[in-house]
PDB file of C-alpha atoms in Angstrom:
ATOM      1  CA  MET A   1      40.622  34.509 -85.188  1.00  0.00           C
ATOM      2  CA  TYR A   2      40.856  31.993 -82.360  1.00  0.00           C
ATOM      3  CA  ARG A   3      43.879  31.677 -80.121  1.00  0.00           C
ATOM      4  CA  PHE A   4      44.379  28.180 -78.785  1.00  0.00           C
ATOM      5  CA  ARG A   5      45.310  27.881 -75.127  1.00  0.00           C
ATOM      6  CA  PRO A   6      48.684  26.192 -74.614  1.00  0.00           C
ATOM      7  CA  CYS A   7      48.316  22.597 -73.472  1.00  0.00           C
ATOM      8  CA  LEU A   8      50.808  19.980 -72.260  1.00  0.00           C
ATOM      9  CA  LEU A   9      50.499  16.353 -73.280  1.00  0.00           C
ATOM     10  CA  LEU A  10      52.806  13.637 -71.906  1.00  0.00           C
ATOM     11  CA  LEU A  11      52.545  10.482 -74.051  1.00  0.00           C
ATOM     12  CA  SER A  12      55.104   7.630 -74.213  1.00  0.00           C
ATOM     13  CA  GLY A  13      57.876   9.848 -72.995  1.00  0.00           C
ATOM     14  CA  VAL A  14      57.236  12.494 -75.676  1.00  0.00           C
ATOM     15  CA  LEU A  15      56.427  16.011 -74.534  1.00  0.00           C
ATOM     16  CA  LEU A  16      54.411  18.071 -76.968  1.00  0.00           C
ATOM     17  CA  VAL A  17      54.040  21.750 -76.270  1.00  0.00           C
ATOM     18  CA  MET A  18      51.523  23.514 -78.443  1.00  0.00           C
ATOM     19  CA  ALA A  19      51.143  27.261 -78.221  1.00  0.00           C
ATOM     20  CA  SER A  20      49.701  29.256 -81.079  1.00  0.00           C
ATOM     21  CA  LEU A  21      51.016  32.474 -79.574  1.00  0.00           C
ATOM     22  CA  ALA A  22      54.517  31.124 -80.149  1.00  0.00           C
ATOM     23  CA  ALA A  23      53.320  29.717 -83.492  1.00  0.00           C
ATOM     24  CA  THR A  24      55.562  26.655 -83.096  1.00  0.00           C
ATOM     25  CA  THR A  25      55.442  23.124 -81.779  1.00  0.00           C
ATOM     26  CA  ALA A  26      58.227  21.628 -79.643  1.00  0.00           C
ATOM     27  CA  ALA A  27      58.919  17.909 -79.192  1.00  0.00           C
ATOM     28  CA  ARG A  28      61.532  15.844 -77.357  1.00  0.00           C
ATOM     29  CA  THR A  29      63.541  13.128 -79.149  1.00  0.00           C
ATOM     30  CA  GLY A  30      65.002  10.016 -77.550  1.00  0.00           C
ATOM     31  CA  THR A  31      68.271  11.900 -77.118  1.00  0.00           C
ATOM     32  CA  ASP A  32      66.479  14.645 -75.190  1.00  0.00           C
ATOM     33  CA  ARG A  33      67.257  17.157 -77.935  1.00  0.00           C
ATOM     34  CA  ALA A  34      64.423  19.512 -78.847  1.00  0.00           C
ATOM     35  CA  PHE A  35      63.352  20.287 -82.378  1.00  0.00           C
ATOM     36  CA  TRP A  36      60.936  22.983 -83.490  1.00  0.00           C
ATOM     37  CA  VAL A  37      58.294  22.628 -86.172  1.00  0.00           C
ATOM     38  CA  PRO A  38      56.995  26.005 -87.408  1.00  0.00           C
ATOM     39  CA  ALA A  39      53.231  26.425 -87.553  1.00  0.00           C
ATOM     40  CA  PRO A  40      51.691  26.752 -91.026  1.00  0.00           C
ATOM     41  CA  PRO A  41      51.903  30.264 -92.468  1.00  0.00           C
ATOM     42  CA  PRO A  42      48.793  32.428 -92.137  1.00  0.00           C
ATOM     43  CA  PRO A  43      46.410  32.554 -95.094  1.00  0.00           C
ATOM     44  CA  THR A  44      47.178  35.014 -97.871  1.00  0.00           C
ATOM     45  CA  MET A  45      44.642  37.809 -98.277  1.00  0.00           C
ATOM     46  CA  VAL A  46      43.642  37.833-101.945  1.00  0.00           C
ATOM     47  CA  ALA A  47      40.820  40.406-101.765  1.00  0.00           C
ATOM     48  CA  HIS A  48      39.803  42.972 -99.144  1.00  0.00           C
ATOM     49  CA  TYR A  49      37.265  45.779 -99.388  1.00  0.00           C
ATOM     50  CA  THR A  50      36.826  48.480 -96.737  1.00  0.00           C
ATOM     51  CA  PHE A  51      34.943  51.112 -98.829  1.00  0.00           C
ATOM     52  CA  ASP A  52      36.880  53.889 -97.109  1.00  0.00           C
ATOM     53  CA  GLY A  53      38.667  55.379-100.118  1.00  0.00           C
ATOM     54  CA  ALA A  54      37.873  58.624-101.904  1.00  0.00           C
ATOM     55  CA  GLY A  55      36.156  58.753-105.282  1.00  0.00           C
ATOM     56  CA  PRO A  56      36.830  55.629-107.360  1.00  0.00           C
ATOM     57  CA  GLU A  57      39.062  54.295-104.571  1.00  0.00           C
ATOM     58  CA  ILE A  58      35.888  53.412-102.670  1.00  0.00           C
ATOM     59  CA  TRP A  59      35.836  50.194-104.682  1.00  0.00           C
ATOM     60  CA  ALA A  60      39.581  49.464-104.470  1.00  0.00           C
ATOM     61  CA  ASP A  61      40.999  46.161-103.259  1.00  0.00           C
ATOM     62  CA  SER A  62      43.133  46.969-100.218  1.00  0.00           C
ATOM     63  CA  SER A  63      44.863  43.565-100.338  1.00  0.00           C
ATOM     64  CA  GLY A  64      47.047  44.925-103.122  1.00  0.00           C
ATOM     65  CA  LYS A  65      45.984  42.172-105.541  1.00  0.00           C
ATOM     66  CA  GLY A  66      44.120  44.578-107.802  1.00  0.00           C
ATOM     67  CA  HIS A  67      40.637  43.050-107.697  1.00  0.00           C
ATOM     68  CA  THR A  68      38.792  46.355-107.996  1.00  0.00           C
ATOM     69  CA  LEU A  69      35.015  46.241-107.667  1.00  0.00           C
ATOM     70  CA  THR A  70      32.583  47.648-110.211  1.00  0.00           C
ATOM     71  CA  PRO A  71      29.012  48.510-109.175  1.00  0.00           C
ATOM     72  CA  VAL A  72      26.412  46.797-111.362  1.00  0.00           C
ATOM     73  CA  THR A  73      22.987  48.354-110.908  1.00  0.00           C
ATOM     74  CA  GLY A  74      19.400  48.148-111.969  1.00  0.00           C
ATOM     75  CA  HIS A  75      17.233  51.110-110.934  1.00  0.00           C
ATOM     76  CA  ALA A  76      19.641  51.794-108.048  1.00  0.00           C
ATOM     77  CA  THR A  77      22.581  53.975-107.084  1.00  0.00           C
ATOM     78  CA  PRO A  78      25.272  52.811-104.644  1.00  0.00           C
ATOM     79  CA  GLU A  79      24.890  54.419-101.214  1.00  0.00           C
ATOM     80  CA  LEU A  80      27.455  54.746 -98.447  1.00  0.00           C
ATOM     81  CA  ALA A  81      26.778  54.856 -94.709  1.00  0.00           C
ATOM     82  CA  VAL A  82      29.026  55.957 -91.852  1.00  0.00           C
ATOM     83  CA  ARG A  83      30.414  53.127 -89.745  1.00  0.00           C
ATOM     84  CA  ASP A  84      32.762  53.975 -86.885  1.00  0.00           C
ATOM     85  CA  THR A  85      35.565  55.992 -88.491  1.00  0.00           C
ATOM     86  CA  GLY A  86      34.943  54.602 -91.971  1.00  0.00           C
ATOM     87  CA  ARG A  87      32.137  53.741 -94.335  1.00  0.00           C
ATOM     88  CA  ALA A  88      29.971  50.823 -95.363  1.00  0.00           C
ATOM     89  CA  VAL A  89      27.817  50.111 -98.412  1.00  0.00           C
ATOM     90  CA  ARG A  90      24.050  50.276 -97.983  1.00  0.00           C
ATOM     91  CA  PHE A  91      22.176  47.940-100.340  1.00  0.00           C
ATOM     92  CA  PRO A  92      18.576  48.468-101.546  1.00  0.00           C
ATOM     93  CA  GLY A  93      15.736  47.505 -99.233  1.00  0.00           C
ATOM     94  CA  PRO A  94      13.040  44.903 -99.899  1.00  0.00           C
ATOM     95  CA  CYS A  95      10.727  45.593-102.832  1.00  0.00           C
ATOM     96  CA  ARG A  96       7.433  44.037-103.909  1.00  0.00           C
ATOM     97  CA  MET A  97       6.641  46.093-106.997  1.00  0.00           C
ATOM     98  CA  SER A  98       8.721  46.173-110.194  1.00  0.00           C
ATOM     99  CA  PRO A  99      11.002  47.680-111.184  1.00  0.00           C
ATOM    100  CA  CYS A 100      12.870  46.924-107.973  1.00  0.00           C
ATOM    101  CA  PRO A 101      16.277  48.462-107.243  1.00  0.00           C
ATOM    102  CA  ARG A 102      19.172  46.029-107.642  1.00  0.00           C
ATOM    103  CA  LEU A 103      22.832  46.438-106.754  1.00  0.00           C
ATOM    104  CA  VAL A 104      25.815  44.098-106.820  1.00  0.00           C
ATOM    105  CA  LEU A 105      29.530  44.835-106.634  1.00  0.00           C
ATOM    106  CA  ARG A 106      31.733  42.747-108.907  1.00  0.00           C
ATOM    107  CA  ALA A 107      35.417  42.001-109.402  1.00  0.00           C
ATOM    108  CA  ALA A 108      36.609  40.156-112.496  1.00  0.00           C
ATOM    109  CA  THR A 109      37.670  36.542-112.095  1.00  0.00           C
ATOM    110  CA  ALA A 110      41.346  35.806-111.464  1.00  0.00           C
ATOM    111  CA  PRO A 111      43.351  32.666-110.635  1.00  0.00           C
ATOM    112  CA  ASP A 112      44.087  33.737-107.055  1.00  0.00           C
ATOM    113  CA  LEU A 113      40.343  34.025-106.339  1.00  0.00           C
ATOM    114  CA  ASN A 114      39.959  30.294-107.099  1.00  0.00           C
ATOM    115  CA  PRO A 115      41.043  28.268-104.043  1.00  0.00           C
ATOM    116  CA  GLY A 116      40.898  24.847-105.692  1.00  0.00           C
ATOM    117  CA  VAL A 117      41.399  22.209-102.987  1.00  0.00           C
ATOM    118  CA  ARG A 118      43.350  24.497-100.640  1.00  0.00           C
ATOM    119  CA  PRO A 119      42.147  25.699 -97.241  1.00  0.00           C
ATOM    120  CA  PHE A 120      40.557  29.127 -97.484  1.00  0.00           C
ATOM    121  CA  ARG A 121      38.203  31.499 -95.729  1.00  0.00           C
ATOM    122  CA  PHE A 122      36.035  34.469 -96.602  1.00  0.00           C
ATOM    123  CA  GLY A 123      33.804  36.827 -94.703  1.00  0.00           C
ATOM    124  CA  ALA A 124      32.363  40.264 -94.066  1.00  0.00           C
ATOM    125  CA  ALA A 125      30.857  42.600 -91.503  1.00  0.00           C
ATOM    126  CA  VAL A 126      27.086  42.833 -91.974  1.00  0.00           C
ATOM    127  CA  ARG A 127      24.168  44.740 -90.512  1.00  0.00           C
ATOM    128  CA  LEU A 128      20.643  43.618 -91.328  1.00  0.00           C
ATOM    129  CA  ALA A 129      17.370  44.726 -89.729  1.00  0.00           C
ATOM    130  CA  PRO A 130      14.772  42.057 -88.867  1.00  0.00           C
ATOM    131  CA  ASN A 131      12.218  43.651 -91.206  1.00  0.00           C
ATOM    132  CA  ARG A 132      14.641  43.388 -94.148  1.00  0.00           C
ATOM    133  CA  THR A 133      15.055  39.608 -94.276  1.00  0.00           C
ATOM    134  CA  SER A 134      13.885  37.482 -97.206  1.00  0.00           C
ATOM    135  CA  LYS A 135      14.063  33.896 -98.441  1.00  0.00           C
ATOM    136  CA  GLY A 136      17.759  34.330 -99.205  1.00  0.00           C
ATOM    137  CA  GLN A 137      20.311  37.138 -99.523  1.00  0.00           C
ATOM    138  CA  ASN A 138      23.802  36.783-100.967  1.00  0.00           C
ATOM    139  CA  ILE A 139      26.660  38.519 -99.180  1.00  0.00           C
ATOM    140  CA  LEU A 140      29.571  37.128-101.200  1.00  0.00           C
ATOM    141  CA  GLN A 141      29.811  34.536-103.923  1.00  0.00           C
ATOM    142  CA  LYS A 142      31.991  33.313-106.749  1.00  0.00           C
ATOM    143  CA  GLY A 143      30.435  30.911-109.203  1.00  0.00           C
ATOM    144  CA  TYR A 144      26.995  29.361-109.446  1.00  0.00           C
ATOM    145  CA  SER A 145      25.625  26.140-108.005  1.00  0.00           C
ATOM    146  CA  THR A 146      23.809  25.417-111.275  1.00  0.00           C
ATOM    147  CA  GLU A 147      27.168  25.434-113.056  1.00  0.00           C
ATOM    148  CA  GLY A 148      28.833  23.102-110.558  1.00  0.00           C
ATOM    149  CA  SER A 149      31.383  25.422-108.938  1.00  0.00           C
ATOM    150  CA  GLN A 150      30.807  27.981-106.206  1.00  0.00           C
ATOM    151  CA  TYR A 151      31.734  29.392-102.841  1.00  0.00           C
ATOM    152  CA  LYS A 152      29.112  31.548-101.152  1.00  0.00           C
ATOM    153  CA  LEU A 153      28.205  33.360 -97.933  1.00  0.00           C
ATOM    154  CA  GLN A 154      24.544  34.280 -97.569  1.00  0.00           C
ATOM    155  CA  VAL A 155      21.775  35.075 -95.097  1.00  0.00           C
ATOM    156  CA  ASP A 156      19.062  32.425 -95.209  1.00  0.00           C
ATOM    157  CA  GLY A 157      15.356  32.844 -94.654  1.00  0.00           C
ATOM    158  CA  ARG A 158      13.174  35.215 -92.694  1.00  0.00           C
ATOM    159  CA  SER A 159      14.989  34.293 -89.490  1.00  0.00           C
ATOM    160  CA  GLY A 160      18.234  35.726 -90.882  1.00  0.00           C
ATOM    161  CA  HIS A 161      20.693  32.917 -90.166  1.00  0.00           C
ATOM    162  CA  PRO A 162      23.942  33.120 -92.171  1.00  0.00           C
ATOM    163  CA  SER A 163      25.160  30.086 -94.105  1.00  0.00           C
ATOM    164  CA  CYS A 164      28.197  29.000 -96.097  1.00  0.00           C
ATOM    165  CA  ALA A 165      28.139  26.884 -99.244  1.00  0.00           C
ATOM    166  CA  LEU A 166      30.771  25.137-101.347  1.00  0.00           C
ATOM    167  CA  VAL A 167      29.768  23.504-104.623  1.00  0.00           C
ATOM    168  CA  SER A 168      31.824  21.115-106.736  1.00  0.00           C
ATOM    169  CA  GLY A 169      30.024  19.194-109.449  1.00  0.00           C
ATOM    170  CA  ALA A 170      26.540  18.123-108.434  1.00  0.00           C
ATOM    171  CA  ALA A 171      27.252  18.162-104.690  1.00  0.00           C
ATOM    172  CA  ILE A 172      26.291  21.186-102.576  1.00  0.00           C
ATOM    173  CA  HIS A 173      27.856  21.367 -99.115  1.00  0.00           C
ATOM    174  CA  LEU A 174      25.976  23.802 -96.871  1.00  0.00           C
ATOM    175  CA  VAL A 175      26.397  24.766 -93.229  1.00  0.00           C
ATOM    176  CA  LEU A 176      23.818  26.950 -91.470  1.00  0.00           C
ATOM    177  CA  ALA A 177      24.618  29.042 -88.392  1.00  0.00           C
ATOM    178  CA  ARG A 178      22.615  28.429 -85.240  1.00  0.00           C
ATOM    179  CA  VAL A 179      22.181  32.154 -84.602  1.00  0.00           C
ATOM    180  CA  THR A 180      20.621  35.066 -86.452  1.00  0.00           C
ATOM    181  CA  VAL A 181      22.361  38.237 -87.582  1.00  0.00           C
ATOM    182  CA  ALA A 182      19.101  40.047 -88.405  1.00  0.00           C
ATOM    183  CA  ASP A 183      18.941  42.255 -85.315  1.00  0.00           C
ATOM    184  CA  ASP A 184      20.048  45.604 -86.800  1.00  0.00           C
ATOM    185  CA  ARG A 185      23.492  45.309 -85.216  1.00  0.00           C
ATOM    186  CA  TRP A 186      26.908  44.824 -86.785  1.00  0.00           C
ATOM    187  CA  HIS A 187      28.205  41.244 -86.888  1.00  0.00           C
ATOM    188  CA  THR A 188      31.227  39.585 -88.433  1.00  0.00           C
ATOM    189  CA  VAL A 189      30.461  36.461 -90.437  1.00  0.00           C
ATOM    190  CA  GLU A 190      33.070  34.056 -91.785  1.00  0.00           C
ATOM    191  CA  CYS A 191      33.156  30.844 -93.824  1.00  0.00           C
ATOM    192  CA  ARG A 192      36.219  28.680 -93.243  1.00  0.00           C
ATOM    193  CA  ARG A 193      37.418  25.548 -95.045  1.00  0.00           C
ATOM    194  CA  HIS A 194      40.035  23.814 -92.919  1.00  0.00           C
ATOM    195  CA  ASP A 195      41.018  20.270 -91.875  1.00  0.00           C
ATOM    196  CA  GLY A 196      38.376  18.619 -94.039  1.00  0.00           C
ATOM    197  CA  ASN A 197      35.495  20.740 -92.749  1.00  0.00           C
ATOM    198  CA  LEU A 198      33.447  23.795 -93.666  1.00  0.00           C
ATOM    199  CA  ALA A 199      32.521  25.980 -90.692  1.00  0.00           C
ATOM    200  CA  VAL A 200      30.496  29.152 -90.281  1.00  0.00           C
ATOM    201  CA  TYR A 201      31.554  31.708 -87.672  1.00  0.00           C
ATOM    202  CA  VAL A 202      29.505  34.591 -86.280  1.00  0.00           C
ATOM    203  CA  ASP A 203      31.397  37.182 -84.255  1.00  0.00           C
ATOM    204  CA  ARG A 204      34.404  34.803 -84.198  1.00  0.00           C
ATOM    205  CA  VAL A 205      32.431  31.944 -82.645  1.00  0.00           C
ATOM    206  CA  ALA A 206      31.847  28.724 -84.605  1.00  0.00           C
ATOM    207  CA  GLN A 207      28.103  28.288 -85.140  1.00  0.00           C
ATOM    208  CA  GLY A 208      28.017  25.263 -87.438  1.00  0.00           C
ATOM    209  CA  ILE A 209      30.292  22.747 -89.171  1.00  0.00           C
ATOM    210  CA  VAL A 210      30.030  20.044 -91.859  1.00  0.00           C
ATOM    211  CA  ALA A 211      32.546  17.568 -93.270  1.00  0.00           C
ATOM    212  CA  LEU A 212      33.897  18.000 -96.804  1.00  0.00           C
ATOM    213  CA  PRO A 213      35.394  15.567 -99.317  1.00  0.00           C
ATOM    214  CA  ALA A 214      39.172  15.955 -99.352  1.00  0.00           C
ATOM    215  CA  ASP A 215      39.221  16.389-103.131  1.00  0.00           C
ATOM    216  CA  LEU A 216      36.517  19.075-103.297  1.00  0.00           C
ATOM    217  CA  SER A 217      37.802  21.788-105.625  1.00  0.00           C
ATOM    218  CA  VAL A 218      36.323  25.209-106.371  1.00  0.00           C
ATOM    219  CA  VAL A 219      37.620  26.749-109.597  1.00  0.00           C
ATOM    220  CA  ASN A 220      35.506  28.784-112.011  1.00  0.00           C
ATOM    221  CA  SER A 221      35.648  31.710-114.404  1.00  0.00           C
ATOM    222  CA  GLU A 222      32.822  33.701-112.799  1.00  0.00           C
ATOM    223  CA  PRO A 223      33.305  37.112-111.136  1.00  0.00           C
ATOM    224  CA  LEU A 224      33.469  37.677-107.409  1.00  0.00           C
ATOM    225  CA  SER A 225      30.085  39.213-106.521  1.00  0.00           C
ATOM    226  CA  LEU A 226      29.035  41.065-103.374  1.00  0.00           C
ATOM    227  CA  GLY A 227      25.425  41.767-102.397  1.00  0.00           C
ATOM    228  CA  GLY A 228      23.690  39.564-104.964  1.00  0.00           C
ATOM    229  CA  LYS A 229      24.283  37.337-107.958  1.00  0.00           C
ATOM    230  CA  SER A 230      23.196  39.862-110.609  1.00  0.00           C
ATOM    231  CA  ALA A 231      21.350  43.142-111.111  1.00  0.00           C
ATOM    232  CA  PHE A 232      18.314  41.387-112.563  1.00  0.00           C
ATOM    233  CA  GLY A 233      15.154  40.041-110.939  1.00  0.00           C
ATOM    234  CA  ASP A 234      15.374  37.195-108.409  1.00  0.00           C
ATOM    235  CA  ASN A 235      19.024  38.064-107.756  1.00  0.00           C
ATOM    236  CA  ASP A 236      19.097  37.114-104.049  1.00  0.00           C
ATOM    237  CA  GLN A 237      19.620  40.787-103.269  1.00  0.00           C
ATOM    238  CA  PHE A 238      21.231  41.669 -99.950  1.00  0.00           C
ATOM    239  CA  HIS A 239      19.116  44.276 -98.129  1.00  0.00           C
ATOM    240  CA  GLY A 240      21.475  45.387 -95.371  1.00  0.00           C
ATOM    241  CA  MET A 241      24.806  47.146 -94.944  1.00  0.00           C
ATOM    242  CA  LEU A 242      28.133  45.567 -95.809  1.00  0.00           C
ATOM    243  CA  ASP A 243      31.706  46.367 -94.787  1.00  0.00           C
ATOM    244  CA  ASP A 244      35.171  44.829 -94.466  1.00  0.00           C
ATOM    245  CA  VAL A 245      34.683  42.068 -97.050  1.00  0.00           C
ATOM    246  CA  TRP A 246      37.598  39.693 -97.609  1.00  0.00           C
ATOM    247  CA  VAL A 247      38.846  36.437 -99.119  1.00  0.00           C
ATOM    248  CA  ALA A 248      41.995  34.633 -97.910  1.00  0.00           C
ATOM    249  CA  VAL A 249      43.586  31.449 -99.276  1.00  0.00           C
ATOM    250  CA  GLY A 250      46.055  29.026 -97.705  1.00  0.00           C
TER     251      GLY A 250
END
């Protein structure tokens, strides 16, 4: 996450000191007495997947919220790959002849996975080779745009640019990153709703931003899905490796 550099502003005799490292804001009153306003609490992690457990614990939710994943497959078997000192999930490669292998990882819907109108963020570490891109690959999603409620992180097009989408009703709000992640290297990608905007981050750098309606709400009864929207044809299958997937609200 970003750390904001402390800055001093002198305006109408009021001194504001902002320092995120101190996580507080100080101000001077007319009586020269200081008061301290605590910074907002950090977001609450509601789902986190590292794929480093043993046996069934591979799919466990390390946030402690209990949103265990279940592999849903079609002509595929989940594969793990070594990443640093842990592991990542390797999804099926591109396929032009049926039956094609399909794999998604799903957690059942739950109230804490629905952010409503609150600020929230979600992301993952991804690795995708340039010869494995397609018209669209889902990394993480909950809900469907056709049903009027969704949040989604995906990799768009042959150029491999990540994008974030929020859907409420008929309106789809999409922000596309300026950079590609399809270079066969590990990248962190994050979608962040905050202060009336939706932003996409790649390797902790903002790469795109769009404004959102203040009343936009995302609540649905669909599962949280990683790597695709289903195990059937035309499922927007992710074709790379995935690790450290998370959702945080607040």
